[in-house]
XYZ file of C-alpha atoms in Angstrom:
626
model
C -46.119 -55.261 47.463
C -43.645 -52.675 45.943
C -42.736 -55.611 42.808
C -46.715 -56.111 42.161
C -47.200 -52.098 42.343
C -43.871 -51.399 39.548
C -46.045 -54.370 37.446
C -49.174 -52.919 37.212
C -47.638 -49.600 36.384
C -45.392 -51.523 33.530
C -48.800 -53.411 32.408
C -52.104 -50.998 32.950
C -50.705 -48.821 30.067
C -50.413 -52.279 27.764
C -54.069 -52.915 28.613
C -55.104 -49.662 28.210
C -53.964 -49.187 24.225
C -55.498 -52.823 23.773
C -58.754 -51.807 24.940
C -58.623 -48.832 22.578
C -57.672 -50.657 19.870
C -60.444 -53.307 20.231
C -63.052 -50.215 20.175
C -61.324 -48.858 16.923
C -61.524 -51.880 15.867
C -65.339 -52.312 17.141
C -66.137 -49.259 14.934
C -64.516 -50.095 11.779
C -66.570 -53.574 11.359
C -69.937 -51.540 12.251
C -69.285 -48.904 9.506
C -68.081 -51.931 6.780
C -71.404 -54.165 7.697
C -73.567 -51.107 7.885
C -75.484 -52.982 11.272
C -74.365 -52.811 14.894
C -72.572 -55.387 16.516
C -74.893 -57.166 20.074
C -74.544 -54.433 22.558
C -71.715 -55.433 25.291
C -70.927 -53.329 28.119
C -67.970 -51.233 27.341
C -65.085 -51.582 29.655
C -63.501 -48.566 31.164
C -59.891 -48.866 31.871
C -58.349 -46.888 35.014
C -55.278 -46.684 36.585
C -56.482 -44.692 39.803
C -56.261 -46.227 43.405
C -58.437 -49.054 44.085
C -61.684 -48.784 44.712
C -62.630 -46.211 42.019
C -64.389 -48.520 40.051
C -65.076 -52.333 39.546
C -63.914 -52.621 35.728
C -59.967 -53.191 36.503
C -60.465 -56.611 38.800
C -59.752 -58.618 35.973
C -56.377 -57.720 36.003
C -55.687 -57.073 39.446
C -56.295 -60.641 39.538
C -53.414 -61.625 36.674
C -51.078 -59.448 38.457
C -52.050 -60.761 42.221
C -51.831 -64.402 40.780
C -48.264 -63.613 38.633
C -46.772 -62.130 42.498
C -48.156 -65.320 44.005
C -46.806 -68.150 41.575
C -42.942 -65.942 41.617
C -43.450 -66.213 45.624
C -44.249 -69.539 45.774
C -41.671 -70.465 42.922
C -38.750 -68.431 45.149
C -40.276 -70.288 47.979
C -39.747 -73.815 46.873
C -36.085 -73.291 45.354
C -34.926 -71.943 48.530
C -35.916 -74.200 50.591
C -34.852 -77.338 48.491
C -31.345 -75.703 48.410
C -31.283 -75.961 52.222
C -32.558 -79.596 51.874
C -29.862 -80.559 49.719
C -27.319 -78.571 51.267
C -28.115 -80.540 54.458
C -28.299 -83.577 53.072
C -24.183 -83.226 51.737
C -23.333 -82.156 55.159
C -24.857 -84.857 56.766
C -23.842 -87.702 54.033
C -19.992 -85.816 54.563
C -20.679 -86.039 58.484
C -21.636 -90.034 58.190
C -18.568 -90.490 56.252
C -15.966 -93.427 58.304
C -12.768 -91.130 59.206
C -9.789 -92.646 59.028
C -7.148 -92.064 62.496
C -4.927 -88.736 61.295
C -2.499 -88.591 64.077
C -2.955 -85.498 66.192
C -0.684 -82.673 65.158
C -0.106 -79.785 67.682
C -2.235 -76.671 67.477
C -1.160 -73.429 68.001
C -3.877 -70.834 68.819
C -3.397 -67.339 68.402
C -4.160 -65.224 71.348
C -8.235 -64.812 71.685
C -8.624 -67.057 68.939
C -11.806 -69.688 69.409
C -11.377 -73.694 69.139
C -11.976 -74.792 65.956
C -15.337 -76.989 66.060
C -15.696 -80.268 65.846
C -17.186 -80.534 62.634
C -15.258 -78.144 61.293
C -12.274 -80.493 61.438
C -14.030 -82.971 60.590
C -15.236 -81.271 57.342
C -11.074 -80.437 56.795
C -10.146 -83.976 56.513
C -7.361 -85.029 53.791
C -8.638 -84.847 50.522
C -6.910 -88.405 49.996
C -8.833 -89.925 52.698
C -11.886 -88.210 51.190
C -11.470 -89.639 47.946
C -11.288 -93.108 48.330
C -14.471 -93.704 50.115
C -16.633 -91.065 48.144
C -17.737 -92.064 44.278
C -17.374 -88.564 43.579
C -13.995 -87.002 41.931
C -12.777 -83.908 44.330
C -10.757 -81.668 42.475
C -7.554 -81.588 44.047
C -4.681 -78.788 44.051
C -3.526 -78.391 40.700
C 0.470 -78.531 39.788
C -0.178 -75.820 37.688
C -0.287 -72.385 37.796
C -3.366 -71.088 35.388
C -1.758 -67.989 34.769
C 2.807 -66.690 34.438
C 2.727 -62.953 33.956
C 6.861 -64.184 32.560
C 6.797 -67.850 30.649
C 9.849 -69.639 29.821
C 9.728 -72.265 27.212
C 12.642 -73.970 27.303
C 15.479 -74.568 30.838
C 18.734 -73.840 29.400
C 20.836 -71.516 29.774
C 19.003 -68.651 27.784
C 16.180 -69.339 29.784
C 17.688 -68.824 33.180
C 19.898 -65.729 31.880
C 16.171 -64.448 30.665
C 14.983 -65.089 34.207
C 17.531 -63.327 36.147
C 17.564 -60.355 34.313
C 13.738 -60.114 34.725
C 14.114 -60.389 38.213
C 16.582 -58.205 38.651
C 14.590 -55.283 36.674
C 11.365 -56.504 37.967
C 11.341 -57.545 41.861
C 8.552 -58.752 42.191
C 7.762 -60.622 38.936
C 6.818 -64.134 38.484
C 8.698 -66.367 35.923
C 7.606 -69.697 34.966
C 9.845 -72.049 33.028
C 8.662 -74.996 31.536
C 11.528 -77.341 30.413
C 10.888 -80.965 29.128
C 13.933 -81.973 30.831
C 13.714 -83.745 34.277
C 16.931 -81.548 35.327
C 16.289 -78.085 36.626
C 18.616 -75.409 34.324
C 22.382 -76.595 33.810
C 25.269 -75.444 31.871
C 26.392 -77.851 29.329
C 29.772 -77.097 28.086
C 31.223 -79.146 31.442
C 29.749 -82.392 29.849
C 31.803 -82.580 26.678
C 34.748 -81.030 29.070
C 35.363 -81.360 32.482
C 33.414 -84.051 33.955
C 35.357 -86.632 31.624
C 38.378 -85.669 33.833
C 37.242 -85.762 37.106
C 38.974 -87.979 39.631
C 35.807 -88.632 41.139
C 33.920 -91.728 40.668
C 30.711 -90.040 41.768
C 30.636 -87.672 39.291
C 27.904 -88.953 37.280
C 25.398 -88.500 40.432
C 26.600 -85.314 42.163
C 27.583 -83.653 38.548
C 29.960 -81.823 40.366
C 33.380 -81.550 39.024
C 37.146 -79.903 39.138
C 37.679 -76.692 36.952
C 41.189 -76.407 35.312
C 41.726 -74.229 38.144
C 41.051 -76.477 40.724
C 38.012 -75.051 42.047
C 34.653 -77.548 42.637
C 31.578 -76.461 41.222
C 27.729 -78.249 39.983
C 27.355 -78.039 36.664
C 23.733 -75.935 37.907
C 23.125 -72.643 38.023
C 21.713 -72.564 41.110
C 20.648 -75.424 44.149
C 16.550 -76.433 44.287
C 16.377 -74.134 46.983
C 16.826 -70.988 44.744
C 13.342 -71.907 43.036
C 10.201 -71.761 44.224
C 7.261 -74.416 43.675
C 5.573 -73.853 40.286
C 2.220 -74.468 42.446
C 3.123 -71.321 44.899
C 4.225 -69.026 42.341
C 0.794 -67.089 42.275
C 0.649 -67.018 45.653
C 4.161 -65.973 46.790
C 4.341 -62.021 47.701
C 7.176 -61.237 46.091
C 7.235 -63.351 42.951
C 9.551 -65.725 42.323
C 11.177 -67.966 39.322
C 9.822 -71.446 39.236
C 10.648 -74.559 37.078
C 8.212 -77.203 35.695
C 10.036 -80.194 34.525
C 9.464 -83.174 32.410
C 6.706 -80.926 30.614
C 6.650 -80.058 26.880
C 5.003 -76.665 25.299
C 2.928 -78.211 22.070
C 0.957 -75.125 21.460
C 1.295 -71.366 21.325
C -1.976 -69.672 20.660
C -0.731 -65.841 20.308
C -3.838 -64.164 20.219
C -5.245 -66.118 23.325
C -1.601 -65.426 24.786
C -1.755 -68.855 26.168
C 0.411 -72.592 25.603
C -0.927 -75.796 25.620
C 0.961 -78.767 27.361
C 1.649 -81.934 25.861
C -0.780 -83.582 28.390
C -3.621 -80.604 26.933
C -3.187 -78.454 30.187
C -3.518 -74.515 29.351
C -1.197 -71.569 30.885
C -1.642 -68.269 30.063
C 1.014 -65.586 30.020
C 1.433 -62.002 29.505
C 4.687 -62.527 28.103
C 6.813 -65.261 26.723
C 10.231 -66.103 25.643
C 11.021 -68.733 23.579
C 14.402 -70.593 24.048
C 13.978 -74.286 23.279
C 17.778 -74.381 21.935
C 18.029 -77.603 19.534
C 18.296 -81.087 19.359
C 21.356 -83.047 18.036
C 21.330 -84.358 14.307
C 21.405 -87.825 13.567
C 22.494 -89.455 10.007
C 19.901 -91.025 8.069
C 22.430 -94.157 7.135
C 21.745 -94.428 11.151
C 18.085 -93.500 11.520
C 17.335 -96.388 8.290
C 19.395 -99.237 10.313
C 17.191 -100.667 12.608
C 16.484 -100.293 15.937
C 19.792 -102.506 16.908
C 21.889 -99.673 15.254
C 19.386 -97.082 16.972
C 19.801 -98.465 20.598
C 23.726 -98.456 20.159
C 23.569 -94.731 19.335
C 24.266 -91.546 21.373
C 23.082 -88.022 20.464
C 24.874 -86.264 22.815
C 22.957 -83.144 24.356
C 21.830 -83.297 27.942
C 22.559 -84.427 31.120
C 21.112 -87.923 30.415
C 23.493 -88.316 27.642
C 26.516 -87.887 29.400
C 25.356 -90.459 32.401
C 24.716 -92.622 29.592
C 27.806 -92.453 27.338
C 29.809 -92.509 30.585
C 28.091 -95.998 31.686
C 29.109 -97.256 27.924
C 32.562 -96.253 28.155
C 32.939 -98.594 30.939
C 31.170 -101.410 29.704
C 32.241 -101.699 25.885
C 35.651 -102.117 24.347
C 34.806 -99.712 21.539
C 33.337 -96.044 21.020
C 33.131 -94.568 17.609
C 32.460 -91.005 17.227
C 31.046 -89.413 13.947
C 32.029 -85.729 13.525
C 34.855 -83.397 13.321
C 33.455 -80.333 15.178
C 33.888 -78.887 18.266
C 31.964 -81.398 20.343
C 33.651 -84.627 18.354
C 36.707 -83.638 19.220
C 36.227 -82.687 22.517
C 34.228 -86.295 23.203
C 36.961 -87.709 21.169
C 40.139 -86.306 23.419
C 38.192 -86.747 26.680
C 37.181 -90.875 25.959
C 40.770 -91.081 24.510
C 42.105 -89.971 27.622
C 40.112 -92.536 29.326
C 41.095 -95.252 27.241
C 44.696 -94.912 28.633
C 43.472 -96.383 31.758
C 41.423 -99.361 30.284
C 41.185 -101.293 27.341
C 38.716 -98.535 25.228
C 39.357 -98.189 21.892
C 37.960 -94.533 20.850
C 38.097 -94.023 17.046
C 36.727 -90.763 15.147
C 36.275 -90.417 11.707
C 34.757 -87.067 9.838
C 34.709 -86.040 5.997
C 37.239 -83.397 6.577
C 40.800 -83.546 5.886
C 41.667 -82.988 10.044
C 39.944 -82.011 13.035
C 37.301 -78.747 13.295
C 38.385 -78.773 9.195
C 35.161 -76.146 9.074
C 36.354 -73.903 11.389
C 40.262 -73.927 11.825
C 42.535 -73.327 8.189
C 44.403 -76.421 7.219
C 47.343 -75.857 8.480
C 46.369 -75.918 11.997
C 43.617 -78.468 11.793
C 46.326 -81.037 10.880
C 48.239 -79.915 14.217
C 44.963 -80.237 16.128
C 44.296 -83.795 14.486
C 48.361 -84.683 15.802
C 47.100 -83.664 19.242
C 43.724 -85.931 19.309
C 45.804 -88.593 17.807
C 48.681 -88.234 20.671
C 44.965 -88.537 23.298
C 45.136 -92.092 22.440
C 41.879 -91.293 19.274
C 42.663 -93.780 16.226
C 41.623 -90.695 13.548
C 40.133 -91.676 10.293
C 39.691 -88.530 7.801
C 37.896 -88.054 4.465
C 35.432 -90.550 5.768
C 31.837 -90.341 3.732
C 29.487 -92.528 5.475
C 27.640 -94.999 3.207
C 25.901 -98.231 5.589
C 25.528 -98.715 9.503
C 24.280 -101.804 10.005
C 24.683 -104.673 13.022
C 26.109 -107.984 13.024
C 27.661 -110.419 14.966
C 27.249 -108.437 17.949
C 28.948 -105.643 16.513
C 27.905 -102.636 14.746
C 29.770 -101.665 10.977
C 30.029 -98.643 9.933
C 30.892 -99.109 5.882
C 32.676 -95.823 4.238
C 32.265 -95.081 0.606
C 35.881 -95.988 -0.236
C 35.328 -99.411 0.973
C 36.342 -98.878 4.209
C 34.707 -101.316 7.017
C 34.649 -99.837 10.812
C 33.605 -102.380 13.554
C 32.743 -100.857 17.175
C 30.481 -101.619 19.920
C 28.541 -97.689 20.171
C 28.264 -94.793 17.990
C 28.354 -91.385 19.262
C 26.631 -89.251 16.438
C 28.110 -85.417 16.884
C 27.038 -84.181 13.661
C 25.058 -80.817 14.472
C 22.018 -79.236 15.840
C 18.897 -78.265 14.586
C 16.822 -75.828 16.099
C 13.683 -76.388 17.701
C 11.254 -74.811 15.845
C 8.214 -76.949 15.976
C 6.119 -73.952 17.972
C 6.407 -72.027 14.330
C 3.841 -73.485 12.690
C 0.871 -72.968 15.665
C 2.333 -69.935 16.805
C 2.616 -68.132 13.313
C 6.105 -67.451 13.573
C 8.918 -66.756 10.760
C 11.581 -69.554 10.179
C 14.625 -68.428 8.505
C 14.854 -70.581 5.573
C 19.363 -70.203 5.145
C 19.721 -70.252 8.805
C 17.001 -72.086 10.799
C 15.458 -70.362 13.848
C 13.010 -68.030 14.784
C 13.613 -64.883 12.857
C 13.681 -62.365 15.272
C 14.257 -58.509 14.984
C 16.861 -56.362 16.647
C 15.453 -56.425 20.342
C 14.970 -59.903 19.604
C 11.129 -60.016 19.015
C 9.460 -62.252 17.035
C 5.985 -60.924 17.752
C 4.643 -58.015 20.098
C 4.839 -60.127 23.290
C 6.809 -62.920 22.293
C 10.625 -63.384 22.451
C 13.220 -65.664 21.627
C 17.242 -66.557 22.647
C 19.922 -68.803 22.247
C 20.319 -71.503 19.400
C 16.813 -70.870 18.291
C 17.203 -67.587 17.798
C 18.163 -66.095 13.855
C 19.011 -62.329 14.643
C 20.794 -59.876 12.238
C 24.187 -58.882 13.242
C 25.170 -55.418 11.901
C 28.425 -55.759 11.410
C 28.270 -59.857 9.849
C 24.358 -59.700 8.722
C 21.505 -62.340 9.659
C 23.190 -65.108 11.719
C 22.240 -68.189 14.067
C 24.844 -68.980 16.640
C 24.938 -72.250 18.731
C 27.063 -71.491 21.322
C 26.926 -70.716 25.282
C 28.100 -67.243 25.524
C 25.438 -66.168 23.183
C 23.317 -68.080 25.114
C 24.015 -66.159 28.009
C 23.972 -62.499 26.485
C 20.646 -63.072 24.264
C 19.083 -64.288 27.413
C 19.925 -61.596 29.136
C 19.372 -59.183 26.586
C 15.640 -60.357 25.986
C 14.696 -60.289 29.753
C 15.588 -56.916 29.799
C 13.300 -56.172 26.785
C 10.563 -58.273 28.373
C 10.615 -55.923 30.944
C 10.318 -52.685 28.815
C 14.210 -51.711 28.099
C 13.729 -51.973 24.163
C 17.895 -52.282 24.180
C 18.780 -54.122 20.318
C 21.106 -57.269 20.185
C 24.451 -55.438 19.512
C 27.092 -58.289 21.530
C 29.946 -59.965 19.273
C 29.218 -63.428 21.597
C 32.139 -65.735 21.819
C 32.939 -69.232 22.337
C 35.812 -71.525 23.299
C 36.638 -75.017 23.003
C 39.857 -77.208 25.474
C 40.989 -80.346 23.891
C 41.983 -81.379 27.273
C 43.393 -78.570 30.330
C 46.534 -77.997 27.974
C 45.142 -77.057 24.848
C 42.188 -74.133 24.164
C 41.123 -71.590 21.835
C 38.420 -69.168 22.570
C 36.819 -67.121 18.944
C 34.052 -64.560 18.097
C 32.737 -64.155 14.412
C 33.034 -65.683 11.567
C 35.338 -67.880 11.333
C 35.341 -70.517 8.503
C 37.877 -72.075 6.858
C 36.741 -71.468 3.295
C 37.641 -67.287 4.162
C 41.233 -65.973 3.927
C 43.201 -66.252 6.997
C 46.308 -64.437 8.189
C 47.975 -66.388 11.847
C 50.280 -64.742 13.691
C 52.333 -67.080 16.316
C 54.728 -67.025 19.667
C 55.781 -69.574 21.822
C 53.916 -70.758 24.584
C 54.737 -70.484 28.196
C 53.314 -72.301 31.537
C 50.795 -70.004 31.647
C 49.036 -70.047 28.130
C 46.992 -73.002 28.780
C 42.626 -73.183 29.836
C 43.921 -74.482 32.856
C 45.921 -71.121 33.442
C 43.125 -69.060 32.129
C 40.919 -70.422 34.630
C 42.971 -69.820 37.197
C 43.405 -65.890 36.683
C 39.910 -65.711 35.372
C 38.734 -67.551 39.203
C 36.215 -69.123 36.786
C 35.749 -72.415 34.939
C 33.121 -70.949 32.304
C 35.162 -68.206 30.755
C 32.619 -66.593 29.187
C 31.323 -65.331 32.499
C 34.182 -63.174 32.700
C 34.896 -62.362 28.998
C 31.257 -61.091 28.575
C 31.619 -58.650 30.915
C 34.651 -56.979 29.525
C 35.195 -53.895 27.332
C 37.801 -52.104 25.967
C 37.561 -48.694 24.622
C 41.123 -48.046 23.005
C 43.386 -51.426 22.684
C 47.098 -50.415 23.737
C 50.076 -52.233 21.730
C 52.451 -53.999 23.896
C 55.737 -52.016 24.015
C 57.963 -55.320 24.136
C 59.699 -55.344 20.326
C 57.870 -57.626 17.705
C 59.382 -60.714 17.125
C 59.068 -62.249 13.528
C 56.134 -63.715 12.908
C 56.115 -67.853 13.210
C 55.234 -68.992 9.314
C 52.168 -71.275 9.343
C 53.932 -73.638 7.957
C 55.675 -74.612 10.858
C 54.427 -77.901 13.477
C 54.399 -76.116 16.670
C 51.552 -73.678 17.333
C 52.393 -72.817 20.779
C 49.996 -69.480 21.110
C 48.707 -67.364 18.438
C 45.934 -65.119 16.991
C 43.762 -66.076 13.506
C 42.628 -63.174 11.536
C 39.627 -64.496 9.349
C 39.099 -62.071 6.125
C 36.289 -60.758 4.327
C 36.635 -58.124 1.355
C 39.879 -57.362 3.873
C 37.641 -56.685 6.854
C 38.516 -58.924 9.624
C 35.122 -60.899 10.480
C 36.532 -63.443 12.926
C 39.588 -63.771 15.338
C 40.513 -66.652 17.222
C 42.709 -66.334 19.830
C 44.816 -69.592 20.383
C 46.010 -70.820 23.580
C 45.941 -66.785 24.516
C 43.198 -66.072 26.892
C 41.159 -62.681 28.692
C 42.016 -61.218 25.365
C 38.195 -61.196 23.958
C 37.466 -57.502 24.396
C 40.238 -56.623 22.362
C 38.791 -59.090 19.655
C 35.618 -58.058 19.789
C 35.948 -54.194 19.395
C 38.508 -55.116 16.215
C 35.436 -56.856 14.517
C 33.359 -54.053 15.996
C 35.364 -51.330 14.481
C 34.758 -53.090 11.154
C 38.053 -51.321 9.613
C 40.916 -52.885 7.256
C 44.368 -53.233 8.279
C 47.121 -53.231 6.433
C 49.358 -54.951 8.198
C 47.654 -57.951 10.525
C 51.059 -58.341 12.660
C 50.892 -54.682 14.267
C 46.798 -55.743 15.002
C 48.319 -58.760 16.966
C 50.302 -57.018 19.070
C 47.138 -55.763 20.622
C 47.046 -59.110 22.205
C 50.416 -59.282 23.830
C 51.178 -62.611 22.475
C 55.413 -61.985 22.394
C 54.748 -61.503 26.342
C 56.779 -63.893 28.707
């Protein structure tokens, strides 16, 4: 009654203006025809209470029959949702149920028994499912929604997450890796698993340091994550993983990423750290899948299982690349091959070993060593043909030279990952590769990026890309503290270090590249200047963990008297430090079979200054210490 009363109020003033306008309207015919119109009665319009006239049943009667029809109409929907709601429960009720054995209850005190068709109604989806014809959604793997998303489950990604975590309690991070592995260190594959003792090694991935001490090669057991489908629910947040899935799509402005199999999860913020994936040679890519299938591009976890199962069922590995990681491979399959009948051989363009990084003089002594490891060494080799015959695969050189081996190990480079540019709107840097990012390591308001992928501007050596997994670490790090409001800029010289085997190690920072000036200052090694010794002061295999974290303010010469330099010229390089040059600025330092020195190094690059004489620097490092 109160809904037809608020309609006749909206309506009788409607009426009322028609009515007038009909008698206006009335009247202006009359006066144009000059006659009057057949006399009608003329109908008074009132909005008083009823009974105060007879003129307004007309449309009393429209607004009685509008309340009845929206009664009825209300009527008849209500009652055929009850219909069909009892129809599903009774169709669910007639269902067959399948025998669930009984699982113990416990009520809580005062608590009711559940009803009978209560638990009937809470079967197993599953069971559900496969007599009903209609789909029931079931619990998706996915969260909709990561207030933290991690592209990418490296290391930058995990630094990234424990930072955020430890400046943010309760936050939730999501990482998303398209690896099946949950997030691993990787220098032990190209190092110390070759040398483990333990035949297992390729399924526990656990392995010996230098030092002795057994550790995985992950960051942390399955028990340190939490289920990516609980992370919304969890109370105090959490960091979960989702493997074997691949971010396709960034859409910015929606802040959300798209999955390779199209499922959507939104984020507040994001860090990209999707690293890089190994370069291949075209000569290798245009040989046919024969060539293709006898090829390793060593990078993950899968790699190193796989390259490990070839090494014990070919008689010949050849490995392409003089760099860090094809010498490592090559010293750690040579040392192998004194046990069976493997024949390792490497062969780069340069003159010797790591001919990029290391001045001549002590690339040819680090080529001796991977020679003495058992690696037949070919050098100045230029690639022309790979192609496969006979069972074998040839590798033909552009001085004629004709290779024969049984699997190619391409270590040639990385490129970054940088196929989220294009959707995501992001910079590329066109000299370096990689996201360019600014000094807090932004690429857009919300958006983030670390490690290899990452093209930052040093302030001391400019814009810069570095592949290596101390920066890995510290860009991680540095970016999950800006995710979480710190606004701290990039200013870490990172490091990195490479062991031909647990007697031989360098560890650098910088620039250092063979084309620049050099000035080496040498001593002779003792017992203790080895990676294995390092480790074992250090109590840690990675020594970046520990070099990372050190500082040093004001460097203190040793006191012990100077001896004369060793001239470069000389075979045995027992221990020393390389000063790479730049307008007579030292830009890069390696520090050569002398370890827990880095701090030292990095404030000298810091510092920025020239020195006139680069022996006095080196005794900053105490290299003529016994």
């Amino acid at each position: 009654m109160w809904t037809c009363k608020n309609l006749w109020k909206k309506l009788s003033p409607l009426a009322r203006s028609s009515s007038t306008l009909c008698r206006q309207n009335a009247r202006g015919v009359v006066l144009n025809n000059e006659r009057r119109l057949p006399l009608v009665p003329q109908a008074h319009m009132s909005s008083g209470t009823p009974g105060s006239g007879g003129d307004n049943n007309l449309y009393y009667l429209l607004v009685g029959a509008t309340c009845v029809g929206g009664g009825f109409y209300a009527y008849r929907t209500i009652k055929g949702d009850k219909e069909r709601y009892q129809e599903r429960i009774n169709e669910i009720a007639s269902r067959p149920n399948k025998v669930v054995p009984e699982q113990p209850i416990t009520e809580a005190p005062g608590e009711k028994p559940i009803a009978a068709e209560s638990e009937e109604s809470s079967e197993p989806i599953a069971a559900e499912s496969e007599e009903s014809s209609e789909p029931i959604a079931a619990e998706s793997e996915f969260p909709s929604h990561a207030p933290y998303l991690l592209i990418g489950g490296g290391t930058a990604s995990f630094a990234a997450a424990r930072s955020i975590r430890a400046r943010d309690p309760g936050a939730r991070v999501l990482i998303i890796t398209d690896e099946p592995d949950l997030p691993y260190m990787r220098p032990p594959l190209s190092k110390e698993l070759w040398f483990s003792d333990d035949p297992s090694v390729v399924d526990t991935l656990r392995f010996k340091q230098w030092n002795g001490k057994e550790r995985s090669i992950y960051f942390q057991p399955p028990s340190f994550y939490i289920s990516p489908q609980d992370l919304e629910k969890v109370e105090n947040g959490g960091v979960a993983v989702l493997t074997g899935k691949k971010v396709v799509h960034m859409d910015v402005r929606g802040n959300k990423v798209t999955l390779s199999d199209n499922t959507e999860i939104s984020y507040d913020k994001c860090l990209i750290a999707t690293g890089g994936v190994p370069r291949n040679l075209q000569v290798i890519e245009r040989a046919g899948e024969e060539v293709t299938k006898r090829t390793t591009l060593f990078r993950k976890v899968e790699d190193f299982k796989a390259l490990d199962k070839v090494s014990r069922d070919t008689k010949s590995i050849t490995i392409i690349g003089g760099g860090f990681l094809g010498s490592e491979l090559a010293c750690a399959l040579g040392r192998r091959s004194a046990d069976s009948d493997l024949e390792v051989i490497q062969m780069f363009p340069e003159k010797g070993n790591m001919g990029k990084v290391l001045p001549e003089y002590l690339s040819n002594w680090t080529t001796a060593k991977v020679k003495s490891e058992g690696v037949m060494v070919i050098t100045e080799a230029l690639v022309k043909a790979v192609s496969f015959k006979d069972g074998k695969v040839e590798i033909k050189l552009k001085d004629g030279r004709l290779v024969k081996t049984d699997h190619i190990v391409a270590a040639v480079g990385l490129e970054p990952s940088v196929e989220l540019a294009k959707s995501a709107g992001l910079e590329v840097d066109s000299d370096f590769g990689g996201f360019r990012v600014n000094a807090e390591l932004q690429a857009r308001s919300n958006i983030w990026v670390a490690g290899d992928a990452a093209c930052f501007y040093d302030i001391r050596l400019g814009r810069r890309r570095v592949e290596h997994h101390d920066h890995a670490v510290v860009s991680g790090r540095l970016a999950g503290e800006n995710m979480t409001g710190a606004n701290k800029p990039y200013w870490h010289q990172s490091m990195f270090w490479s062991d031909l085997g647990p007697d031989v190690g360098y560890e650098a920072i910088g620039i250092v590249d063979s084309s620049l000036p050099t000035v080496g200052v040498f001593a002779k090694a003792t017992a203790k200047d080895t990676p294995k010794a390092a480790t074992e002061k250090s109590g840690t295999g990675i020594r970046s963990e520990s070099e990372t974290e050190g500082t040093a303010s004001s460097p203190v010469a040793s006191s012990t008297p100077e001896p004369p330099p060793v001239p470069e010229r000389k075979d045995n390089y027992g221990k020393g430090v390389i000063f790479y040059l730049r307008d007579k600025v030292v830009v890069g330092i390696i520090l050569w079979n002398v370890f827990n020195r880095m701090p030292v190094a990095r404030k000298i690059i810091k510092d920025g200054e020239e020195h006139a004489d680069l022996n006095e620097v080196a005794k900053l490092f105490n290299i003529h210490e016994d």
